[in-house]
Amino acid sequence: MSVTPLRRQYLEVKQRFPEAVVLFRLGDFYETFDEDARIASRELDIVLTAREMGKGNKVPMAGIPYHALDNYLGRLITRGYKVAICEQLTPPGKGLVERDIVRVVTPGTVVEPSLLHAKANNYLVCAYAGKDRAGIAYADISTGECAVTEVPLEEMECELGRLQPAELLVAASDERWQQSHWPLTRLDDYWFEPDVSLRVLLEHFQVATLEGFGCAGLPRAVCAGGGRLFTTSARLRRSRSDLCPVCPPTRPTPT
């Protein structure tokens, strides 16, 4: 089955973000296709249409005006969807306009004031549980507040309850999160490996050790901090050096 260059471009983007509803900029609209179009039509109460994108290839399609993005984005996020925003990076002209994802929006990475609660933090929290202790890293992207801590394993739920995560990041293999009170995102276990997390943080701060940040002796907190930092930079499509730092633990660690 033949496909148009535009269709091929969209499929390449969608392949990289299969878990998100992709809003694909086409002129004055953000369009959705295939199953994303069915979701958008149902959740946003917009018309589901179809477009031929290659001979014999009619594709489901639903779109929203670009100037109404915040309104529709909020409705998708509050219903638990992740949204990848694909913008036009070059002006229209001859040939295919270059497009790419500029941001992935989830409950924990919302920054639009209209989508936030004025009197509550919007924490993106990463939790990493070891054998007897747990590391927790959190950040409010809208304010820049962030910190890490390490607590006894039995206190992890209490600490999370205090933070009330807008979104909770955990390791893909962690079976304790079959059910969660908060929107859950699973990360590849790779990002929680001690060497990987430590490298992410050292590169971020451009330092040789984390002793100056008060968490050199907190290996589980470092694992959580690395996972949180990786996720934030990946979703906001920004370098890690632009993001809020890891602060000292929120409470003293028992000796």
mmCIF file of N, CA, C and O in Angstrom, residues 3-16 24-26 53 86-90 96-100:
data_model
loop_
_atom_site.group_PDB
_atom_site.id
_atom_site.type_symbol
_atom_site.label_atom_id
_atom_site.label_comp_id
_atom_site.label_asym_id
_atom_site.label_seq_id
_atom_site.Cartn_x
_atom_site.Cartn_y
_atom_site.Cartn_z
ATOM 1 N N VAL A 3 1.973 5.175 0.515
ATOM 2 C CA VAL A 3 1.664 6.228 1.474
ATOM 3 C C VAL A 3 2.320 7.519 0.995
ATOM 4 O O VAL A 3 3.340 7.496 0.306
ATOM 5 N N THR A 4 1.739 8.635 1.380
ATOM 6 C CA THR A 4 2.288 9.932 1.010
ATOM 7 C C THR A 4 3.487 10.260 1.894
ATOM 8 O O THR A 4 3.646 9.698 2.991
ATOM 9 N N PRO A 5 4.347 11.198 1.463
ATOM 10 C CA PRO A 5 5.461 11.620 2.323
ATOM 11 C C PRO A 5 4.996 12.141 3.680
ATOM 12 O O PRO A 5 5.648 11.901 4.697
ATOM 13 N N LEU A 6 3.859 12.845 3.699
ATOM 14 C CA LEU A 6 3.330 13.350 4.966
ATOM 15 C C LEU A 6 2.958 12.200 5.892
ATOM 16 O O LEU A 6 3.249 12.231 7.094
ATOM 17 N N ARG A 7 2.312 11.181 5.343
ATOM 18 C CA ARG A 7 1.937 10.015 6.131
ATOM 19 C C ARG A 7 3.178 9.311 6.681
ATOM 20 O O ARG A 7 3.223 8.911 7.839
ATOM 21 N N ARG A 8 4.187 9.183 5.846
ATOM 22 C CA ARG A 8 5.427 8.537 6.279
ATOM 23 C C ARG A 8 6.082 9.336 7.409
ATOM 24 O O ARG A 8 6.574 8.772 8.390
ATOM 25 N N GLN A 9 6.054 10.657 7.285
ATOM 26 C CA GLN A 9 6.617 11.509 8.335
ATOM 27 C C GLN A 9 5.873 11.316 9.654
ATOM 28 O O GLN A 9 6.484 11.182 10.724
ATOM 29 N N TYR A 10 4.546 11.282 9.564
ATOM 30 C CA TYR A 10 3.755 11.079 10.777
ATOM 31 C C TYR A 10 4.058 9.729 11.418
ATOM 32 O O TYR A 10 4.233 9.635 12.646
ATOM 33 N N LEU A 11 4.109 8.682 10.631
ATOM 34 C CA LEU A 11 4.346 7.342 11.176
ATOM 35 C C LEU A 11 5.709 7.248 11.855
ATOM 36 O O LEU A 11 5.856 6.547 12.871
ATOM 37 N N GLU A 12 6.697 7.938 11.315
ATOM 38 C CA GLU A 12 8.021 7.936 11.941
ATOM 39 C C GLU A 12 7.973 8.614 13.308
ATOM 40 O O GLU A 12 8.605 8.152 14.265
ATOM 41 N N VAL A 13 7.206 9.696 13.419
ATOM 42 C CA VAL A 13 7.044 10.376 14.700
ATOM 43 C C VAL A 13 6.280 9.489 15.687
ATOM 44 O O VAL A 13 6.683 9.313 16.840
ATOM 45 N N LYS A 14 5.182 8.924 15.227
ATOM 46 C CA LYS A 14 4.342 8.112 16.103
ATOM 47 C C LYS A 14 5.096 6.879 16.605
ATOM 48 O O LYS A 14 4.907 6.458 17.757
ATOM 49 N N GLN A 15 5.948 6.319 15.792
ATOM 50 C CA GLN A 15 6.729 5.149 16.201
ATOM 51 C C GLN A 15 7.623 5.472 17.395
ATOM 52 O O GLN A 15 7.874 4.620 18.241
ATOM 53 N N ARG A 16 8.078 6.702 17.483
ATOM 54 C CA ARG A 16 8.937 7.115 18.595
ATOM 55 C C ARG A 16 8.145 7.419 19.859
ATOM 56 O O ARG A 16 8.714 7.410 20.958
ATOM 57 N N PHE A 24 -0.290 16.588 15.691
ATOM 58 C CA PHE A 24 0.587 16.784 14.539
ATOM 59 C C PHE A 24 0.195 18.068 13.829
ATOM 60 O O PHE A 24 -0.890 18.168 13.249
ATOM 61 N N ARG A 25 1.070 19.071 13.872
ATOM 62 C CA ARG A 25 0.730 20.391 13.339
ATOM 63 C C ARG A 25 0.661 20.371 11.813
ATOM 64 O O ARG A 25 1.610 20.010 11.114
ATOM 65 N N LEU A 26 -0.504 20.789 11.308
ATOM 66 C CA LEU A 26 -0.719 20.962 9.879
ATOM 67 C C LEU A 26 -1.347 22.339 9.672
ATOM 68 O O LEU A 26 -2.563 22.508 9.839
ATOM 69 N N MET A 53 -4.287 9.241 2.320
ATOM 70 C CA MET A 53 -2.863 9.540 2.440
ATOM 71 C C MET A 53 -2.058 8.470 1.705
ATOM 72 O O MET A 53 -1.164 7.833 2.256
ATOM 73 N N CYS A 86 3.726 17.847 18.173
ATOM 74 C CA CYS A 86 4.613 17.831 17.005
ATOM 75 C C CYS A 86 4.413 19.124 16.222
ATOM 76 O O CYS A 86 3.349 19.364 15.668
ATOM 77 N N GLU A 87 5.453 19.963 16.189
ATOM 78 C CA GLU A 87 5.357 21.273 15.554
ATOM 79 C C GLU A 87 6.046 21.298 14.196
ATOM 80 O O GLU A 87 6.910 20.473 13.896
ATOM 81 N N GLN A 88 5.657 22.292 13.390
ATOM 82 C CA GLN A 88 6.345 22.583 12.133
ATOM 83 C C GLN A 88 7.609 23.363 12.459
ATOM 84 O O GLN A 88 7.556 24.394 13.112
ATOM 85 N N LEU A 89 8.750 22.868 11.995
ATOM 86 C CA LEU A 89 10.027 23.487 12.325
ATOM 87 C C LEU A 89 10.578 24.356 11.201
ATOM 88 O O LEU A 89 11.519 25.125 11.418
ATOM 89 N N THR A 90 10.013 24.224 10.008
ATOM 90 C CA THR A 90 10.445 25.048 8.872
ATOM 91 C C THR A 90 9.209 25.668 8.240
ATOM 92 O O THR A 90 8.108 25.105 8.311
ATOM 93 N N LEU A 96 8.406 18.907 1.668
ATOM 94 C CA LEU A 96 7.749 18.574 2.935
ATOM 95 C C LEU A 96 8.287 19.462 4.047
ATOM 96 O O LEU A 96 9.500 19.607 4.219
ATOM 97 N N VAL A 97 7.378 20.034 4.824
ATOM 98 C CA VAL A 97 7.763 20.829 5.985
ATOM 99 C C VAL A 97 8.380 19.910 7.040
ATOM 100 O O VAL A 97 7.859 18.831 7.322
ATOM 101 N N GLU A 98 9.483 20.343 7.622
ATOM 102 C CA GLU A 98 10.109 19.545 8.680
ATOM 103 C C GLU A 98 9.285 19.651 9.956
ATOM 104 O O GLU A 98 8.852 20.745 10.349
ATOM 105 N N ARG A 99 9.064 18.530 10.606
ATOM 106 C CA ARG A 99 8.295 18.493 11.848
ATOM 107 C C ARG A 99 8.975 17.579 12.849
ATOM 108 O O ARG A 99 9.615 16.603 12.480
ATOM 109 N N ASP A 100 8.777 17.893 14.142
ATOM 110 C CA ASP A 100 9.286 17.011 15.180
ATOM 111 C C ASP A 100 8.581 17.322 16.494
ATOM 112 O O ASP A 100 7.967 18.387 16.654
#
